[in-house]
PDB file of C-alpha atoms in Angstrom:
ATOM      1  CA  UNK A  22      -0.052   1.222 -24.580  1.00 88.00           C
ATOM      2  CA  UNK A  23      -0.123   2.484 -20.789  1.00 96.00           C
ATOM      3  CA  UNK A  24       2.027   5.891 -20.261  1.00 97.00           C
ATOM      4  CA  UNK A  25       2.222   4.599 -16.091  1.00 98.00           C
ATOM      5  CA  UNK A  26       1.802   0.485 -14.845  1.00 98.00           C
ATOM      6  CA  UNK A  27       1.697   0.990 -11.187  1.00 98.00           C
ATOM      7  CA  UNK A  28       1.717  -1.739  -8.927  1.00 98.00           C
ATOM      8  CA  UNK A  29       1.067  -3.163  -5.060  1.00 98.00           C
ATOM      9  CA  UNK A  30       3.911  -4.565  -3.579  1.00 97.00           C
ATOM     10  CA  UNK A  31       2.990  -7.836  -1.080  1.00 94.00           C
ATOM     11  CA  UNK A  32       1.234 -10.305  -2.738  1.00 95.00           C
ATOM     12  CA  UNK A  33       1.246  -8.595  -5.880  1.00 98.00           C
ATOM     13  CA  UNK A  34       4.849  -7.153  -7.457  1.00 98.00           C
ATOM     14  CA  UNK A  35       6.831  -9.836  -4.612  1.00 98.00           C
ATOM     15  CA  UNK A  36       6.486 -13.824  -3.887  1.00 97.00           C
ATOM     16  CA  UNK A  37       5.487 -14.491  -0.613  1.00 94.00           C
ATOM     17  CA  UNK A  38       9.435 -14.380   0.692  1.00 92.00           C
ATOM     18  CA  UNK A  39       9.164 -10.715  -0.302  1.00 91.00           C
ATOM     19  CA  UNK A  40      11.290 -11.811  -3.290  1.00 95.00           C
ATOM     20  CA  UNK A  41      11.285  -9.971  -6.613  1.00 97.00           C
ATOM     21  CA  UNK A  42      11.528 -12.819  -9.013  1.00 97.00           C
ATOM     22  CA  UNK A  43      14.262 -12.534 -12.247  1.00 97.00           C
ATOM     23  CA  UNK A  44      11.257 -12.888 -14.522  1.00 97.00           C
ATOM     24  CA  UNK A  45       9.715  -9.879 -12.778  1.00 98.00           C
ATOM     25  CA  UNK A  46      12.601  -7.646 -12.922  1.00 98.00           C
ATOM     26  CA  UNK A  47      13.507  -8.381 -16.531  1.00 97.00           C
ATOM     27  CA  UNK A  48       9.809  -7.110 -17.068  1.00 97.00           C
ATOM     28  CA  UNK A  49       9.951  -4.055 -15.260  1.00 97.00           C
ATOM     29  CA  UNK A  50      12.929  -3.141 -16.824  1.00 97.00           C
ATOM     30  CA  UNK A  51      11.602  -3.578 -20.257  1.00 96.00           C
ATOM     31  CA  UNK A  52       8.831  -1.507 -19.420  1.00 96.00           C
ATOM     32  CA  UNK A  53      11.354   1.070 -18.640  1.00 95.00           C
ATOM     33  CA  UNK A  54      13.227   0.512 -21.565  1.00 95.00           C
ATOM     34  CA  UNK A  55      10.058   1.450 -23.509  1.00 94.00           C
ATOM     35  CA  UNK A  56       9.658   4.850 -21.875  1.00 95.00           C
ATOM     36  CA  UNK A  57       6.403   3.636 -20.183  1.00 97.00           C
ATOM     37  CA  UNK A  58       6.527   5.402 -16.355  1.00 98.00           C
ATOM     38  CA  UNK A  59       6.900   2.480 -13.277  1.00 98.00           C
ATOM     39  CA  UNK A  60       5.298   3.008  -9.354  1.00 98.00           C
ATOM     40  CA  UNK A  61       4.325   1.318  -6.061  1.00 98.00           C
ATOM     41  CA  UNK A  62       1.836   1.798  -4.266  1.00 98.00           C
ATOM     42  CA  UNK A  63       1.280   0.301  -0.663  1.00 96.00           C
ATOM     43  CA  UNK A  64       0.643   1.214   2.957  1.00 91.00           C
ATOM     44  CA  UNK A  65       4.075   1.718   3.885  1.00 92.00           C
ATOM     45  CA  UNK A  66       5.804   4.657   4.235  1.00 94.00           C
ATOM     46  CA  UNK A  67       7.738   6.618   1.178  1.00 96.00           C
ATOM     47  CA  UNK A  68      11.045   6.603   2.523  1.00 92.00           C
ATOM     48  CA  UNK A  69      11.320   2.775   3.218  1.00 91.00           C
ATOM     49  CA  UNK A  70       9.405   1.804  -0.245  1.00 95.00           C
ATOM     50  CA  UNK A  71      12.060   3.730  -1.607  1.00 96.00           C
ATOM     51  CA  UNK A  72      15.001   1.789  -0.696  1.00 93.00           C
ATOM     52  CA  UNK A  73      13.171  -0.830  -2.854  1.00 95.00           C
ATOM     53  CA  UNK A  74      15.473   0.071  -5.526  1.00 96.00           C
ATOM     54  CA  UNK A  75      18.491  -1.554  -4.269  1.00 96.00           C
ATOM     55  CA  UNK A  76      16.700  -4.239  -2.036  1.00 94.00           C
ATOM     56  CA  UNK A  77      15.739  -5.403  -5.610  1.00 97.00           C
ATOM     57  CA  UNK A  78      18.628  -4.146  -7.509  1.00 97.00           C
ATOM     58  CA  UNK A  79      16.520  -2.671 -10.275  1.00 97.00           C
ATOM     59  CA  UNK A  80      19.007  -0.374 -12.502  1.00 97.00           C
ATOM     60  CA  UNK A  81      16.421   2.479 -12.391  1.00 97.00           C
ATOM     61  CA  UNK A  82      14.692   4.694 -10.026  1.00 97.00           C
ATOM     62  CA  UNK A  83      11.034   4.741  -9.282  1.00 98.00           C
ATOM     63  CA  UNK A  84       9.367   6.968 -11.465  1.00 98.00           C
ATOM     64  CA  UNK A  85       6.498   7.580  -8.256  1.00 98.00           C
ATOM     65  CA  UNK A  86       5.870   6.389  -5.286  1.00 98.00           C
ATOM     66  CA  UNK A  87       2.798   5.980  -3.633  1.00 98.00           C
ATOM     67  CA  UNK A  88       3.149   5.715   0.193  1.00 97.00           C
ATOM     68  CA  UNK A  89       0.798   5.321   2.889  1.00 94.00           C
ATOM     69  CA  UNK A  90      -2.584   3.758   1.331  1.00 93.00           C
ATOM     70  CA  UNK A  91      -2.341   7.365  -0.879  1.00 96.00           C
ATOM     71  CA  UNK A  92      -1.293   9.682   2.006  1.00 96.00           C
ATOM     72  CA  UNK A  93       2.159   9.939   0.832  1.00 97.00           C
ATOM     73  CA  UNK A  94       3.367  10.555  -2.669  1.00 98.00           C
ATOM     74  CA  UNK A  95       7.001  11.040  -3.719  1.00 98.00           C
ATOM     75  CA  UNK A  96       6.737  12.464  -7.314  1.00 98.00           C
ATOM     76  CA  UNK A  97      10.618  11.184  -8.936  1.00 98.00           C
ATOM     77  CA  UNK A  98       9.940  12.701 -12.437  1.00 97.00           C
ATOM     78  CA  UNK A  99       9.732  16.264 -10.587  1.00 97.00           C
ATOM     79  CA  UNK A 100      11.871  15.410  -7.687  1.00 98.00           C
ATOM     80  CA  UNK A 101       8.996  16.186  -5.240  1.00 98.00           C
ATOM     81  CA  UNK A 102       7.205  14.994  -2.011  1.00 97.00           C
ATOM     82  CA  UNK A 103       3.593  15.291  -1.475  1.00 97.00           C
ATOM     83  CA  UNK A 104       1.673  14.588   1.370  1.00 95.00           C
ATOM     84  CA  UNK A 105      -2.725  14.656   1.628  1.00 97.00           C
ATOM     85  CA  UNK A 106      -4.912  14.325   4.892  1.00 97.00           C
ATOM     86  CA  UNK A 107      -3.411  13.206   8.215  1.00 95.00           C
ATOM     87  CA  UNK A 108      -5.640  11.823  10.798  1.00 97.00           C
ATOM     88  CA  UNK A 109      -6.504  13.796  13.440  1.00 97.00           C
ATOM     89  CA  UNK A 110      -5.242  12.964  17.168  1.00 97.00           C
ATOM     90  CA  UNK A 111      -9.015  12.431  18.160  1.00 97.00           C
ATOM     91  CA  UNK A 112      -9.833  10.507  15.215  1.00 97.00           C
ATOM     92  CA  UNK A 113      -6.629   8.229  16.386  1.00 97.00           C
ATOM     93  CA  UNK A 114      -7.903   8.161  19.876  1.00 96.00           C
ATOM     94  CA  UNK A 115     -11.563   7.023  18.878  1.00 95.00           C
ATOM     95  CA  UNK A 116     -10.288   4.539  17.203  1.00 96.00           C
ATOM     96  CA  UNK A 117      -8.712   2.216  19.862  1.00 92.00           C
ATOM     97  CA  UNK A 118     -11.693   2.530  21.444  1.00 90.00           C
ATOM     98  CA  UNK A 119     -13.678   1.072  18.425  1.00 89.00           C
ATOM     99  CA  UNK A 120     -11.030  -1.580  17.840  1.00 93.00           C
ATOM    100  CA  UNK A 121     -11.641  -2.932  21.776  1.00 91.00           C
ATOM    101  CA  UNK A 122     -14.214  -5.602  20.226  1.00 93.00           C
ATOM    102  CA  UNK A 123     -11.240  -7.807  19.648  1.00 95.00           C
ATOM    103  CA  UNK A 124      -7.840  -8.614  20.601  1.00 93.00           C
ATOM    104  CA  UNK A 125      -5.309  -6.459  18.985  1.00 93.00           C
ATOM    105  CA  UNK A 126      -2.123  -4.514  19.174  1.00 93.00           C
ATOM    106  CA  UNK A 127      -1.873  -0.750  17.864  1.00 95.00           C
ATOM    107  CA  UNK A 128       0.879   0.792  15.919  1.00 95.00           C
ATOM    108  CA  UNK A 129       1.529   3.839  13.804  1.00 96.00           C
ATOM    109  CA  UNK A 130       4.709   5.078  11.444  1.00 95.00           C
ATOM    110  CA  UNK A 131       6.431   7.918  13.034  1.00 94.00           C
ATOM    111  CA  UNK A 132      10.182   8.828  12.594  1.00 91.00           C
ATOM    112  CA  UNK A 133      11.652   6.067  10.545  1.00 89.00           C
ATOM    113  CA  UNK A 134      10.528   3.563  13.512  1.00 93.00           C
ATOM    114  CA  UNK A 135       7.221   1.487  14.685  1.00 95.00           C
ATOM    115  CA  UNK A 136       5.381   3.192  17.958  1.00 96.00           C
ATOM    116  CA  UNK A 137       3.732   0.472  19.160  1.00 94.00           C
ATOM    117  CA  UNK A 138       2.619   0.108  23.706  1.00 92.00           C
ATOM    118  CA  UNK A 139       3.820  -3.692  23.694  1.00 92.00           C
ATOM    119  CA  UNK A 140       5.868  -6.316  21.707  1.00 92.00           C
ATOM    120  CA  UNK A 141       4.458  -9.285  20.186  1.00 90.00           C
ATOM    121  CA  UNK A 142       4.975 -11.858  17.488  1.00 88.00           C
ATOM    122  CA  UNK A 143       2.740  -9.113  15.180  1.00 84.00           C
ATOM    123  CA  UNK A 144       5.387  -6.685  15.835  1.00 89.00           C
ATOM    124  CA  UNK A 145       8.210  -8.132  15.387  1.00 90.00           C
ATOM    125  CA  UNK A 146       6.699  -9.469  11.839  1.00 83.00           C
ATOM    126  CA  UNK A 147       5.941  -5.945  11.445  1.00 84.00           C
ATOM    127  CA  UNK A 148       9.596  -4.325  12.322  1.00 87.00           C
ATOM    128  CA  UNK A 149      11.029  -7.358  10.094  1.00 85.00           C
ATOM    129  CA  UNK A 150       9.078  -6.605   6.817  1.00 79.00           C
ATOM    130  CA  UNK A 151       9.150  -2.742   7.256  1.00 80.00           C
ATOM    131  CA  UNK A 152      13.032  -2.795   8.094  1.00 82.00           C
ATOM    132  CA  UNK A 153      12.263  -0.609  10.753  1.00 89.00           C
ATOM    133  CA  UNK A 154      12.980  -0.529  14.348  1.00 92.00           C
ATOM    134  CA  UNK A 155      10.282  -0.823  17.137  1.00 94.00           C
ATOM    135  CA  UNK A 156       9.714   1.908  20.010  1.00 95.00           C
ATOM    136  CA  UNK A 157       7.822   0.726  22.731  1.00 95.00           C
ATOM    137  CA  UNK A 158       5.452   4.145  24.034  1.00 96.00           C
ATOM    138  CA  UNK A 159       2.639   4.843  26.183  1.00 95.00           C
ATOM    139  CA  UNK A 160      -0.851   4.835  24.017  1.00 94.00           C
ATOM    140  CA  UNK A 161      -1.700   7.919  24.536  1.00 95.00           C
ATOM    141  CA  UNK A 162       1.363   8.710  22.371  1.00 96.00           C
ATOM    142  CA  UNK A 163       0.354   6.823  19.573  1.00 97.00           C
ATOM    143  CA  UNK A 164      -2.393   9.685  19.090  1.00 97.00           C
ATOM    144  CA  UNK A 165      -0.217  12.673  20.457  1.00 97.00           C
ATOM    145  CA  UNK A 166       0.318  14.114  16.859  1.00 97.00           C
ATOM    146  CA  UNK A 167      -1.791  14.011  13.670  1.00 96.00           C
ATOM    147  CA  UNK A 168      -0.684  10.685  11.078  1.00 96.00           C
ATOM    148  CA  UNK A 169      -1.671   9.325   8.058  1.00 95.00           C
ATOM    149  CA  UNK A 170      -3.154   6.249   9.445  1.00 95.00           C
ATOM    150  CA  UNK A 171      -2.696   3.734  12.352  1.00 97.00           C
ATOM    151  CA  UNK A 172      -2.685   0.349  12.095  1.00 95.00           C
ATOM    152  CA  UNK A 173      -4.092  -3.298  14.074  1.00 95.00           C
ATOM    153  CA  UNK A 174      -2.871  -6.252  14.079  1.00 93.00           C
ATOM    154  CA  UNK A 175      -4.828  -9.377  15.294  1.00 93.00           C
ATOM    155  CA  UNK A 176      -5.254 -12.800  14.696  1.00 93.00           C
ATOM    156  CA  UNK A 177      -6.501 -13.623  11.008  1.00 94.00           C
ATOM    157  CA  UNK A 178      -9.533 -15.336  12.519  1.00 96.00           C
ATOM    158  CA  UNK A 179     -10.539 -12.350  14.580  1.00 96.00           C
ATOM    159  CA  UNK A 180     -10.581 -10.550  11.171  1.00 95.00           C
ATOM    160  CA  UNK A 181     -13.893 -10.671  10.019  1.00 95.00           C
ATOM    161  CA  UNK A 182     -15.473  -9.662  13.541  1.00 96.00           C
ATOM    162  CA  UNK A 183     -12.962  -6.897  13.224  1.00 95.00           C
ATOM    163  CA  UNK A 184     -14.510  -5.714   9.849  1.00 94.00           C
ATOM    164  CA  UNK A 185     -18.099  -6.096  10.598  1.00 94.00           C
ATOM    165  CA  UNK A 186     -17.627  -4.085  13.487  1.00 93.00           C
ATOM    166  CA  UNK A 187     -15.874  -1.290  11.588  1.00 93.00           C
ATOM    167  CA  UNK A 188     -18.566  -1.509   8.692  1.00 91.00           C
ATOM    168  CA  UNK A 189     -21.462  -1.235  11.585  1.00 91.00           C
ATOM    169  CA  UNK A 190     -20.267   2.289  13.205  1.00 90.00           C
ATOM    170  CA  UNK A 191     -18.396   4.097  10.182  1.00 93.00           C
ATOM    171  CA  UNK A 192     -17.100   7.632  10.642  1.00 95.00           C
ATOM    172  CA  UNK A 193     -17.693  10.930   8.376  1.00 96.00           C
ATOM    173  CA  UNK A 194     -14.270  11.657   9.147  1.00 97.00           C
ATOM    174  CA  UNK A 195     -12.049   8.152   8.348  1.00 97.00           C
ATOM    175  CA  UNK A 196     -12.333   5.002   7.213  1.00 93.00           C
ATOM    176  CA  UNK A 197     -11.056   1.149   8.071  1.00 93.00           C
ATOM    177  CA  UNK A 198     -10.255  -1.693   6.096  1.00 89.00           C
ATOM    178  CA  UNK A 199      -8.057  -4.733   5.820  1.00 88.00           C
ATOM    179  CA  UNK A 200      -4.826  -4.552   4.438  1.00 84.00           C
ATOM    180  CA  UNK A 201      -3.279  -8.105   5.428  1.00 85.00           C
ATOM    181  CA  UNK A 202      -5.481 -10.912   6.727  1.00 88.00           C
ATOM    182  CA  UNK A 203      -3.926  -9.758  10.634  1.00 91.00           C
ATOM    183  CA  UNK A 204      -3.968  -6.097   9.631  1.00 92.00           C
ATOM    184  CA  UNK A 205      -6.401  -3.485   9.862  1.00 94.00           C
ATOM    185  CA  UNK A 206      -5.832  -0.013   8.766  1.00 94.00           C
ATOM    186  CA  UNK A 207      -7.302   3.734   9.355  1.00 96.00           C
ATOM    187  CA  UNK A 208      -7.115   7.010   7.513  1.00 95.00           C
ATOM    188  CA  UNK A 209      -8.929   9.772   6.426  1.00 97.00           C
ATOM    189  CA  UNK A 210     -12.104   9.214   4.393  1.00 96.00           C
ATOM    190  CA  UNK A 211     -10.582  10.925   0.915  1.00 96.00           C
ATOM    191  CA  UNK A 212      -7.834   8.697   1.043  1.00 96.00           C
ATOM    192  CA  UNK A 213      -7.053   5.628  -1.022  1.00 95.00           C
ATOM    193  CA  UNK A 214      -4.601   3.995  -3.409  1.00 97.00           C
ATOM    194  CA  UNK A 215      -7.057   5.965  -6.238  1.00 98.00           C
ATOM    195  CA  UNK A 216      -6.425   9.442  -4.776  1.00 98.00           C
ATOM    196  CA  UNK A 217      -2.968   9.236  -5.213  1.00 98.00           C
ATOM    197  CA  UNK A 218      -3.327   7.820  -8.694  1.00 98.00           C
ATOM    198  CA  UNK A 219      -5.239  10.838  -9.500  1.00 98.00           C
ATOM    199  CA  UNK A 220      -2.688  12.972  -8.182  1.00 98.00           C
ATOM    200  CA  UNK A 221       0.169  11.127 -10.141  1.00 98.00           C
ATOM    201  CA  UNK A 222      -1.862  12.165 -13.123  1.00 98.00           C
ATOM    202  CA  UNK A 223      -3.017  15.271 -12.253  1.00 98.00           C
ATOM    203  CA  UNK A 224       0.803  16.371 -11.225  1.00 97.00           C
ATOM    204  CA  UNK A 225       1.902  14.791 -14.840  1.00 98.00           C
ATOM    205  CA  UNK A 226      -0.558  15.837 -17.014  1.00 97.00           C
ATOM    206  CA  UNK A 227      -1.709  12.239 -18.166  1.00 98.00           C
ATOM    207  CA  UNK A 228      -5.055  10.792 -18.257  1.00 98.00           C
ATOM    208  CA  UNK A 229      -5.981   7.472 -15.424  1.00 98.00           C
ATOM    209  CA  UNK A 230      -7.061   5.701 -18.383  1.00 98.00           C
ATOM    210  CA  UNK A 231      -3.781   5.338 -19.543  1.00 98.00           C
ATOM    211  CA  UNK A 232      -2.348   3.657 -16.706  1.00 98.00           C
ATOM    212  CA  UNK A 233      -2.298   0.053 -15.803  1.00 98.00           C
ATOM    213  CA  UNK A 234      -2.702  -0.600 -12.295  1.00 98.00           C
ATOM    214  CA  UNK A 235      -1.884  -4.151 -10.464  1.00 98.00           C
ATOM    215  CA  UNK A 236      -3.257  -4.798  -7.039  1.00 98.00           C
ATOM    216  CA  UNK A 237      -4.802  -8.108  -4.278  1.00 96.00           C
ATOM    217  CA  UNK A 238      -6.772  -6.569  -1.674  1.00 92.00           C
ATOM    218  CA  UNK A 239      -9.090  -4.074  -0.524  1.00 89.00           C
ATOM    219  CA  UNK A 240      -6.812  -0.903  -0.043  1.00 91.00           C
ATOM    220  CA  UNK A 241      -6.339  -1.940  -3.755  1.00 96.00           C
ATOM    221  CA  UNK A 242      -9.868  -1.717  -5.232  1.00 96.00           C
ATOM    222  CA  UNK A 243      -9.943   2.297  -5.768  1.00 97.00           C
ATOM    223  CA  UNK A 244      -6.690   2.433  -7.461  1.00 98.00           C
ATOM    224  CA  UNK A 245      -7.483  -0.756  -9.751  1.00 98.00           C
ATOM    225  CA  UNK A 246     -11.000   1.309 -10.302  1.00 98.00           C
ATOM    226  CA  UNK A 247      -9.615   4.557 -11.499  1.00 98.00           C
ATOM    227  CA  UNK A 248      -7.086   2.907 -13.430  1.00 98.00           C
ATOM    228  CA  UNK A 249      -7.846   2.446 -17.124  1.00 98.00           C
ATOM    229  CA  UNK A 250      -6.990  -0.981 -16.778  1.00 98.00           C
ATOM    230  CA  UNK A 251      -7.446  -2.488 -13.284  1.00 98.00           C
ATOM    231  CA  UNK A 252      -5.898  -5.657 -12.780  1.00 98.00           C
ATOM    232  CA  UNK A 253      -6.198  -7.970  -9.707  1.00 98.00           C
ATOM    233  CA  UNK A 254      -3.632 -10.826  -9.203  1.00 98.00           C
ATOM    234  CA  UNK A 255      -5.588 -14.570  -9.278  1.00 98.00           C
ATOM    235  CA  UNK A 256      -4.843 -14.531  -5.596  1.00 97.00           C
ATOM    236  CA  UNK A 257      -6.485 -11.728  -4.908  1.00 96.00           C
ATOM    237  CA  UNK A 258      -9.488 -11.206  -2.164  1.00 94.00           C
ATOM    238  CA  UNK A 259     -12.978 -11.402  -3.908  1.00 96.00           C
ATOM    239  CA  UNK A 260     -14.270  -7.941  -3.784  1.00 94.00           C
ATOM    240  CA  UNK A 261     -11.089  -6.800  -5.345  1.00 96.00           C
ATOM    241  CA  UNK A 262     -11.825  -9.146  -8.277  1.00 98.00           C
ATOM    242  CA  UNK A 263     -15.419  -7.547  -8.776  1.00 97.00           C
ATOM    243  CA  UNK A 264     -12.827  -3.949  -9.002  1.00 96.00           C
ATOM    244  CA  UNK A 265     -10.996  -5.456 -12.093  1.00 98.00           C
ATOM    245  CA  UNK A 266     -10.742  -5.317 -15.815  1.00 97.00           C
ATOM    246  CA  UNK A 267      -8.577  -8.078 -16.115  1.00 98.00           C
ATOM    247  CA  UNK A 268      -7.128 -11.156 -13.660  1.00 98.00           C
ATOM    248  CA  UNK A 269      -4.133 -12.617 -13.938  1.00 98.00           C
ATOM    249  CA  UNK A 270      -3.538 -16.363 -15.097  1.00 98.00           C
ATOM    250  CA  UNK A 271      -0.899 -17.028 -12.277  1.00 98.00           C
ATOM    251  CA  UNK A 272      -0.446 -15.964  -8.722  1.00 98.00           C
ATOM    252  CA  UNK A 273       2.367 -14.066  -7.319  1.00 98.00           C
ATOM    253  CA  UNK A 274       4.524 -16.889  -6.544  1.00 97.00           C
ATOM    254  CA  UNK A 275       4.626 -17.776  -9.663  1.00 97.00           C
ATOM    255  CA  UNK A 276       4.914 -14.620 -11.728  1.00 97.00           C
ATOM    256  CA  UNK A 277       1.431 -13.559 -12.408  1.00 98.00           C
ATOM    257  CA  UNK A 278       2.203 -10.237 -12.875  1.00 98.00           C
ATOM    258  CA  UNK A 279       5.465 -10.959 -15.486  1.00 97.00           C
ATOM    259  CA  UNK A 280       2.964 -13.032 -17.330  1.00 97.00           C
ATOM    260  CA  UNK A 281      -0.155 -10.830 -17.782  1.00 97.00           C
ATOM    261  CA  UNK A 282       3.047  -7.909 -18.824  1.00 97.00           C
ATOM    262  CA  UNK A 283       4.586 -10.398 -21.399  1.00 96.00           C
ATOM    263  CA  UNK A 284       1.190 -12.179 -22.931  1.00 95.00           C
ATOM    264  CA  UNK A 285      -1.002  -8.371 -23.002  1.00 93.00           C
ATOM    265  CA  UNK A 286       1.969  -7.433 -25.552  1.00 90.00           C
ATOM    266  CA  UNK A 287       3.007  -4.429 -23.794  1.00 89.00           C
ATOM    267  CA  UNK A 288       6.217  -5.532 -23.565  1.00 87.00           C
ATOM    268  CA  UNK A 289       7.018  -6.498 -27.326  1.00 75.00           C
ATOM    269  CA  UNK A 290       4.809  -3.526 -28.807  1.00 62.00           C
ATOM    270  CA  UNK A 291       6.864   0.121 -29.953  1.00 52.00           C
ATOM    271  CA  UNK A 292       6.684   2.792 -28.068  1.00 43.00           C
TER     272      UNK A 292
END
């Protein structure tokens, strides 16, 4: 029996119309119902994965949540906010200058809206799915104060040029990866979805192997790797896959992660 399931939000928790489905909710709040803790975990900032809560009227809060591939942490057992390793302005700099092998449009978090130098298509998918309102800057100020990470989007089949390029000039200070098949992401090197599982643990005295933890992608594969039981949905990129214990029958349009909850037992067995 896990004391914490812990989970990624797109393409994982949500359908692809960002939708918590009945059959999800109804297992999430069984799991609370049994005392077992509940989280999120994504790339987004705390304070709009918060308002989660009533976007999917679930009748409890979040017991953590993990914002900001790790970076940010909002602890709701202990009522606290955490943050761990900004990037540096010149790290932020260098790396629009690394991302000029393809085609792409920079953005970062800061103040409740999206900096970003120019609108697009990308960013206005961007300001719709975060909720959040777009400010258009100079680039220089996209790297005028430290931040957690900063993020590129580009066209899905400039991707894997994107990656390659990333993986042939790495940094001892950050790293890159892909988050969405037109987003690439930066941060500091000692963060990850796994780092801030450790600190949930660490801050609440329980062990990582008992938590379950429910990811898709790359910024996934530490978390579902410190977990005690990693679990990557059937929809899931390859090499988060080869992080798992366990993948699920069904996708996320079609409650994969409701499914693995109900037929593992967790959600019939006494607490």
């Amino acid at each position: 029996m896990p004391q914490l399931v812990i989970c990624d939000i797109d393409a994982t928790l949500v359908n692809e119309k960002k939708e918590l489905t009945p059959r999800t909710k109804e297992a999430l709040i069984k799991l609370h119902e049994k005392g077992i803790y509940f989280g999120i975990a994504s790339g987004r900032p705390v304070d709009e994965l918060k308002r989660n809560k009533e976007r999917w009227d679930l009748p409890f809060d979040f017991d953590f949540v993990m914002g900001m591939n790790g970076a940010e942490l909002w602890d709701g057992v202990h009522q606290k906010f955490y943050s761990y390793f900004m990037m540096k302005k010149e790290w932020l700099k260098e790396t629009m200058e690394i991302m000029n092998v393809v085609e792409c449009n920079p953005m970062v978090y800061w103040k409740g809206k999206i900096r970003c130098v120019r609108i697009d298509d990308w960013m206005i998918h961007s300001a719709s799915t975060s909720h959040k309102e777009l400010e258009i800057v100079r680039l220089e100020d996209l790297y005028a104060n430290e931040n957690a990470k900063i993020m590129f989007r580009m066209k899905e089949e400039d991707m894997p040029k994107a990656e390659a390029w990333v993986k042939e000039h790495p940094s001892p200070y950050y790293h890159g990866f892909k988050t969405q098949t037109t987003l690439l992401e930066f941060c500091d090197k000692r963060i990850n979805k796994g780092y801030g599982l450790k600190k949930i643990c660490e801050l609440n005295d329980m062990d990582t192997k008992d938590v379950m933890a429910f990811g898709d992608t790359s910024n996934d594969n530490e978390m579902l790797k410190a977990a005690g039981c990693g679990v990557c949905m059937i929809n899931g990129t390859q090499d988060t896959k080869t992080c798992a214990n366990a993948i699920t029958k069904f996708d996320n349009d079609h409650d994969g992660l409701a499914v693995y909850l109900e037929e593992s037992g967790i959600l019939c067995q006494k607490y």
